[in-house]
Each structure stands twice: as C-alpha cells, then as structure tokens.
Amino acid sequence: MTTTDIRTAQTTKTRPIASAAATAGGHLSSRWASLAAVVLAVAWTIPTFGLLITSIRPEAEIKSSGWWTFFTNPSFSLENYQAVLGGRGSDNISPSFVNSLVITVPAVLAPLLLAALAAYAFAWMDFRGRNVLFVAIFALQVVPIQVTLIPLLTLYVDLGISGTYWAVWLSHTMFALPLAVFLLHNFMREIPRELIEAARVDGAGHVTIFFRLMLPMLTPAIAAFGIYQFLWVWNDLLVALTFAGSSKNVAPMTVALFNLTGTRGSSWHLLSAGAFVSIIVPVIVFVALQRYFVRGLLAGSVKG
Amino acid sequence: MHYAAPTLTMGGKFFTMALGLLAFAAVVAVILLLAALAERRGGRRRVAWLFILPTVTLLVVGLIYPALRTMLRSLYNAAGTSFIGLDNYLTIFQSDDQLLVLRNTVLWVLVTPFVATAVGLLYAILVDGARGESIAKAMIFLPMAISFVGASIIWKFIYEYRQEGVPQIGLLNQVIVWLGGTPSQFLVGTPWNTFFLIVVMIWIQAGFAMTILSASIKAIPGEIVEAARLDGVGAVQMFRFVTLPSIRPSVVVVLTTIAIGCLKVFDIIRTMTGGAFGTSVVANEFYSQSFSAGNQGLGAALAVLLFVLVIPIVIYNIRQMRASESQR
C-alpha cells in the first residue's frame, strides 16, 4: 500500500505535461480564470484582514465606524494589544498564551513517540494478533470524543487531576493515538526492508534499530503529523473546556477567547486583539511548515 | 467538581511542563529498558508487546472504556438513578427542541461539504499551473490554521449589527446598506442564522478541499488529458468527462471528511450563538445537556447518536481513500 505522501511528492516533482488541470479545466480564457481566482482569494482574506485592521484601531473608533474607514481616516493604536497582553485584570490573556504552549508541546510529543513505538512493532515485528489489533486501533479513529468526555472527566476527578495540565495532556494523547499509529505505520512500511535486515545482521536489536534507524528516517512523517497535531491541539476548544475550563491556571487561549466572547461580547477592541494573538502562532507554524502540514493532511484525512 | 489550584507563575507552568515531559520520558525509558532486556533473553514477542503496551493501555482507558460507559449512561435518566431504556433516544426524535437540533445538524452535513468542495475544486482548477500558485492556495488555506473560535470571532464581527441610520461596523450589514437595504441581525433570525454559521465552516473547509483536490488533479495522467484534447474536447466537457471521473474518489473523501467534521462541529456554534436562536446541533446539544442542563442521560444519548451517525460515513470515507490511493 503506497502512501499518499509518496505519490504526492512524485507527482509534484514531475510536472511534465504542464498541468493536467490547466488543460482539464479547459480553455478558460486565462484572464477570466485569473480574475475569478483573485476575487475568491480576496473574498477569503477579507474577513481576517478586517479583524486585523480592527485590532490596531482605538476603541472609540471601532465602536463608531467600520474598519474600512481606516483607509480614508486612519487612526492607529496599539492599546488593544497592550490591554490584552499586558494589562491588569481579566482582559489580559497572556497567561492563557503560556497555557496554550504548555498544553500543546507535550500533547504533540507524547502521542508521536508512543505511536512511533507501536507503529514500529506493527510494521516490523511479528506477533500473534498483530493484524487484528492494528485494525482495531485504526478503527478507533471512528470514535467521536464526545462519547468519551464525561467518563474521562469522572476518572480525572477521581484521580485528582481534573483541572490540571495532566488531564488535558492525557486526553489529547489518547485521542491522537489511533491516527498517529496509522500514519506512522504507513510511513514506516515504506522504509526498505533491506536496511532493517542489514542492521539486524550487524547485531542491532529492535531498540537500537528504532532509535538509530527509524526515527531519523521518519523525520518527514514526524514533521507532518507533528504540525497537524500541533494545530489541532493549539486550536482545540472542546477538550480544554471540558477538562480545564474552569481553571484559569490551565485554560488555553481558545478557552480564554471563548470566555471573552461570552462576557465581553461586544468588546471588539479586545476580541480582535485577543483573536490575533491566538492566531499568530499557528499561522506562523503553518506558513513556515506548510508543506509538511499538507502532507499530514493528505495522509490522514479521516480525522475530520 | 474542579478544585481551585493555587495560581501558577509562568515559571511554575514551564516547570510543570518539564515535569510532564520528564514523567513521560521516564515511562518510555522503562519500556525500552524492559524491551532491551527481553530482547537479550530472546523474547521477541515480549518486545513487541512492550512497544504497543502504552498505546493499547491508553486507548482502552481513554477511548474504549469511556465509550462503553457513555453508551450505558445513555440508558439512564438525567440523574443516573434509574434505568429508562431507550427513552432518551425517543426524546431526541420526538421532542420539538431536539428535532430542531437534528434538523440543523442535517443542514450542516448536507450544505457544507458540497459548497466547500465546489469552491475548493473551482479554485484548484483556476490556479493550477499558474504563477504564484502556492501563494494563491495559501490564501484560501489560511483559515484552516485559525482556530474555530478565532474564525467565529472574525465572522461574528462581520455579522455585527447596528440599527438603521447608525454607522455600521459589521461588513455584511454595511454592504447591504450600500446596496440600499436595511441592516439585520444575521445570527438571530431563524432559520437563516444556521446558514450564516455554516458560511464560517465553508470558509474554513474550502482550503482543505482545495488542497486534496489540487493534488488529485495534478495526479491525472497527462496522456488522458492530451488524448481528450486531440479529440477536440472543450473546457466543460473536459471537466465532466475527464477531470471529474478521475478525481471522483478524492471528491468523495473530501465530502465525507467535511461531513464528519460538520457532525462534530461545536466551537463555531457555541462561540457565535451559544446554541441559542435555534442554532444548536447535536455536538453542541450534547455539551449543553451534559454540563448546563445536568441531563447526562440525554447528553450521553446524543453522543452515542453522533457515534452512530459517524460510523457509516467513516467507513465509506476509508473505502474511497483506498480507491483513490490505488488509482494513483
């Protein structure tokens, strides 16, 4: 079973007959096509752009005129960001920025490493029940997290970790495992058997092979899944709300913003700046590592 | 239910993170140590089991056991004290409120995938092979990096309402005023408010559709396209008889994946309307019933319903994914 990723890499490298789509899309006069594309691209960007402009306007201006007047009547201010990042009181969401970071990093590393171990076993070791177990793990992607939330919450409360980072880390790790195992397994099977055999002949055990051979070769896969998981966890609301929602110490930016829309629903000066602070990290990650993210997306579109 | 922990400083938080990572690394180290030992003793099978042990344990504890508990819980009443069989499920399909929730969910699942896929496909075709293609695609793809909450704030701002005669601050109402109409409260008026919420999901998912379909289009063998052109096929016919059939499995994968995402959509509704004004969907209602209304029996039933609805779509999705892979 060839991975989507390898296929994509091959087809994007070999773009011979120009692009099939340009001809498949047919003889659209390219000027109309360009215009249509520009219109769509602009339409897609305007919403975000509007909020960005709003975030750098003074509060009084925001309340009295539309952001589009910024260009005819500019009035620039960073006070919104100051309120949201440095101000005193509950408008300051910078603690939740730290929370987002603290929640996301382990929630990306843990499932990666655990899934890599499991995927390696499924790909390269022979044991009874291997196929059944793999299919079962794969099938677990079907389970929506809603059916797990309440019993998990009860479990965490009983264990005394409800409202702490641990509850969120564990939850994100558990939810990510089925897809992670599947993805990494796919990538691992692409590694030529001869390499493994050669290492075995040299006397390397599974543990050595895993660390010295597998992990380095898996870097693209790890990057792909890592970024995918990073965005997923950073942008998650439901898991954080359920397990850490009432704990200001732990709640990430999504929860803080969500609360802000509830309590200060019309305070667009705060909401716009806050939203942008929360957006900037994933956007940077996304822009810098877009290629890997796309690969992860192409390989694991089941997650939904 | 949640205890109030003492305020953590930033340093304290990073320390906790380091602690968490360390604890996790310790678990992995123990596993690897045991595995290395087992291997020396020739216990190949034991090594395999050790490698999959953490994963299997977490999945049983985190997915299987809770899922079973929830299914059981859905058969009990709100307080969990008496067994009521399938009553909660009957409520879902009989009570007016819940039927509205179902109707909205169906709207989401039917409208979003097709519109988002259509836009994504159109755009993929338009920019394919053009100069600046990657930037063009990035602009459509960008909303996927934004959290649903962030997107909800962005669009809530666009839908913002001010009375007639007063300067508008929401873009949509301003456009309506410029065109001579009167501003309206988009998020309040049923049933159209659901569609305004759906627009947000379309905005986000079009980038996903575009990415998958763009890759799929590029994978169409050039010979087929050339042969069709030599036969004198026009643009629309090319699309209908060459492009679309070739990418059909990918289109289905995209449609079903977006549909699954719509079944689970929670953030958008919760942030923009809280589920009020008749906009609630199953995933949102699950949360409301379980946490706000204290009816965990009904909430559990809604979660199980979600599960049941998702299963056939995922199975179909996987089949199509296999088909699209083997085609390429």
XYZ file of C-alpha atoms in Angstrom, chain A:
304
model
C 0.000 0.000 0.000
C 1.702 3.142 -1.186
C 1.300 6.201 0.937
C -0.482 9.224 -0.340
C 2.558 11.224 0.598
C 4.988 9.463 -1.717
C 2.515 9.771 -4.554
C 2.047 13.442 -3.961
C 5.777 14.011 -3.822
C 6.231 12.164 -7.074
C 3.508 13.956 -8.915
C 4.519 17.378 -7.746
C 8.109 16.718 -8.720
C 7.237 15.541 -12.197
C 5.036 18.196 -13.712
C 5.599 17.200 -17.309
C 2.588 17.726 -19.490
C 2.304 21.171 -17.950
C -0.592 20.759 -15.608
C -3.379 18.408 -16.334
C -5.785 20.795 -14.712
C -4.936 23.766 -16.837
C -5.933 21.681 -19.776
C -8.536 19.727 -17.865
C -10.072 22.953 -16.657
C -10.037 23.638 -20.299
C -9.833 26.632 -22.406
C -10.965 29.113 -19.792
C -9.540 32.340 -21.034
C -6.766 32.665 -18.520
C -7.654 36.276 -17.884
C -11.119 35.345 -16.623
C -9.639 32.494 -14.634
C -7.132 34.832 -13.013
C -9.840 37.336 -12.214
C -12.073 34.723 -10.678
C -9.178 33.371 -8.649
C -8.265 36.832 -7.418
C -11.856 37.559 -6.434
C -12.043 34.339 -4.456
C -8.670 34.882 -2.811
C -9.622 38.410 -1.798
C -13.016 37.282 -0.516
C -11.309 34.622 1.579
C -8.791 37.026 3.041
C -11.035 39.994 3.780
C -12.619 38.583 6.967
C -9.262 38.056 8.655
C -7.946 41.320 7.289
C -10.915 43.199 8.700
C -10.247 41.884 12.160
C -6.550 42.698 11.883
C -7.282 46.317 10.991
C -9.778 46.480 13.815
C -7.218 45.304 16.309
C -4.983 48.285 15.627
C -7.706 50.907 15.859
C -8.648 52.731 19.039
C -11.703 51.501 20.893
C -13.746 54.638 20.248
C -13.148 54.365 16.532
C -14.112 50.700 16.443
C -17.423 51.419 18.110
C -18.386 54.262 15.856
C -17.218 53.368 12.371
C -16.478 50.370 10.192
C -12.917 49.147 9.812
C -12.958 50.005 6.124
C -12.896 53.685 7.046
C -9.414 53.064 8.351
C -8.054 53.733 4.907
C -9.738 57.086 4.450
C -9.405 58.132 8.034
C -6.580 56.237 9.656
C -6.327 56.192 13.397
C -3.758 53.795 14.670
C -3.311 52.451 18.163
C -1.696 49.538 19.924
C -3.698 49.963 23.107
C -5.820 46.913 22.384
C -2.793 44.692 22.289
C -1.484 46.324 25.417
C -4.730 45.592 27.205
C -4.792 42.019 26.033
C -1.152 41.223 26.623
C -0.012 43.429 29.449
C -2.996 44.937 31.171
C -4.104 44.067 34.615
C -7.347 42.295 35.257
C -9.154 39.611 33.392
C -8.694 41.241 29.988
C -5.110 40.109 29.983
C -4.931 36.789 28.239
C -1.179 36.331 28.191
C -1.325 33.660 30.953
C -3.533 31.636 28.658
C -0.958 32.027 25.898
C 1.570 30.326 28.130
C -1.048 27.701 28.917
C -1.559 27.006 25.249
C 2.160 26.467 24.852
C 2.459 24.279 27.920
C -0.509 22.192 26.849
C 0.486 21.793 23.224
C 4.133 20.772 23.374
C 3.694 17.585 25.427
C 0.430 16.830 23.655
C 2.359 16.692 20.414
C 5.460 14.854 21.601
C 3.765 12.177 23.668
C 1.458 10.675 21.065
C 4.246 10.902 18.488
C 6.677 8.856 20.486
C 4.149 6.318 21.727
C 2.648 5.893 18.283
C 6.104 5.536 16.749
C 6.865 2.680 19.113
C 3.577 0.966 18.395
C 3.790 1.570 14.655
C 7.270 0.088 14.604
C 6.013 -3.027 16.327
C 3.146 -3.357 13.884
C 5.329 -2.759 10.869
C 8.420 -4.785 11.655
C 7.666 -7.273 14.360
C 5.708 -10.437 14.091
C 3.366 -11.420 16.850
C 0.069 -13.136 17.298
C -2.979 -10.979 16.793
C -0.965 -8.256 15.110
C -3.354 -7.619 12.251
C -6.492 -7.748 14.361
C -5.030 -5.337 16.853
C -3.893 -2.944 14.175
C -7.293 -2.879 12.537
C -8.867 -2.301 15.945
C -6.604 0.673 16.654
C -7.248 2.043 13.205
C -10.989 1.619 13.692
C -10.866 3.656 16.887
C -10.487 6.783 14.775
C -14.214 6.490 14.339
C -14.961 7.224 17.972
C -16.017 10.860 18.412
C -14.504 12.350 21.521
C -17.944 13.377 22.769
C -18.650 9.814 23.872
C -15.515 9.773 25.989
C -15.667 13.136 27.717
C -17.913 12.574 30.707
C -16.474 9.241 31.858
C -12.963 10.656 31.419
C -13.900 13.691 33.445
C -15.180 11.455 36.215
C -11.976 9.462 36.049
C -9.833 12.568 36.264
C -11.804 13.909 39.194
C -11.353 10.613 40.992
C -7.643 10.708 40.273
C -7.468 14.284 41.454
C -6.003 15.611 38.233
C -9.089 17.305 36.878
C -8.396 20.932 36.026
C -4.665 20.359 35.692
C -2.408 20.074 32.690
C -2.207 16.316 33.173
C -5.857 15.810 32.329
C -5.504 17.740 29.106
C -2.207 16.100 28.137
C -3.523 12.605 28.685
C -6.726 13.312 26.816
C -5.040 14.786 23.774
C -2.543 11.944 23.708
C -5.240 9.310 23.879
C -7.363 10.914 21.175
C -4.406 11.330 18.840
C -3.066 7.785 19.072
C -5.259 5.945 16.518
C -4.480 8.345 13.695
C -0.849 8.687 14.743
C -0.281 4.935 14.756
C -1.933 4.619 11.372
C 0.063 7.464 9.802
C 3.435 6.427 11.182
C 2.784 2.817 10.285
C 2.159 3.876 6.689
C 5.417 5.779 6.531
C 7.371 3.040 8.238
C 6.349 0.422 5.775
C 7.929 2.491 3.027
C 11.339 2.020 4.541
C 13.145 -0.686 2.598
C 13.313 -3.987 4.331
C 16.956 -4.419 3.354
C 18.033 -1.589 5.609
C 16.411 -3.216 8.591
C 17.828 -6.584 7.695
C 21.291 -5.153 7.290
C 21.084 -3.592 10.716
C 19.857 -6.871 12.188
C 22.729 -8.721 10.608
C 25.063 -6.225 12.222
C 23.612 -7.345 15.519
C 21.341 -4.420 16.289
C 18.317 -5.154 18.404
C 14.873 -3.645 17.942
C 15.540 -0.844 20.366
C 18.693 0.232 18.580
C 17.058 -0.016 15.197
C 14.173 2.071 16.421
C 16.299 4.924 17.635
C 19.230 4.912 15.241
C 17.459 3.946 12.059
C 13.717 4.506 12.234
C 13.318 7.831 13.949
C 15.776 9.713 11.725
C 14.249 8.266 8.582
C 10.797 9.093 9.802
C 11.504 12.807 10.122
C 9.135 13.899 7.330
C 6.350 11.787 8.770
C 7.028 13.061 12.256
C 7.050 16.618 10.972
C 3.804 16.076 9.093
C 1.972 14.585 11.987
C 3.645 16.883 14.473
C 2.395 20.004 12.786
C -1.037 18.556 12.210
C -1.291 17.653 15.885
C 0.162 20.995 16.955
C -2.527 22.906 15.113
C -5.209 20.533 16.334
C -4.268 20.877 19.989
C -3.471 24.596 19.883
C -6.844 25.337 18.285
C -8.859 22.883 20.337
C -11.719 24.165 22.439
C -13.819 21.185 23.499
C -11.156 19.146 25.287
C -9.710 22.172 27.050
C -13.137 23.457 28.012
C -14.204 20.126 29.442
C -11.101 19.233 31.418
C -9.632 22.610 32.259
C -12.375 25.070 31.542
C -12.817 26.465 34.980
C -9.174 26.587 35.867
C -7.588 29.880 34.856
C -4.202 28.392 35.546
C -4.549 25.855 32.828
C -7.082 27.112 30.307
C -5.530 27.794 26.901
C -6.189 30.723 24.606
C -9.152 29.172 22.889
C -10.975 28.939 26.206
C -9.915 32.448 27.212
C -11.198 33.850 23.943
C -14.367 31.842 24.206
C -14.997 33.250 27.648
C -14.249 36.725 26.356
C -16.954 36.434 23.734
C -19.320 35.449 26.485
C -18.521 38.137 28.995
C -17.372 40.962 26.715
C -19.255 40.014 23.573
C -19.248 43.474 22.047
C -15.785 44.499 23.101
C -14.364 44.170 19.652
C -11.248 46.065 20.600
C -10.332 43.274 22.979
C -11.716 40.411 20.925
C -9.858 41.439 17.791
C -6.508 41.814 19.501
C -7.045 38.654 21.520
C -8.056 36.679 18.470
C -4.942 37.820 16.656
C -2.646 36.935 19.474
C -4.109 33.443 19.410
C -3.951 33.223 15.637
C -0.382 34.384 15.164
C 1.365 31.264 16.452
C -0.478 28.672 14.374
C -0.297 30.911 11.319
C 3.471 31.228 11.653
C 3.822 27.499 12.197
C 1.549 26.872 9.267
C 3.249 29.274 6.883
C 6.733 28.098 7.764
C 5.929 24.430 7.578
C 3.059 24.405 5.136
C 4.467 21.639 3.036
C 4.616 19.225 5.943
C 1.155 20.174 7.124
C -0.278 19.477 3.709
C 1.390 16.097 3.687
C -0.123 15.271 7.030
C -3.490 16.385 5.798
C -3.284 14.317 2.647
C -2.275 11.235 4.516
C -4.809 11.426 7.297
C -7.975 13.000 6.039
C -10.091 10.563 8.009
C -9.790 12.529 11.224
C -12.241 15.151 10.076
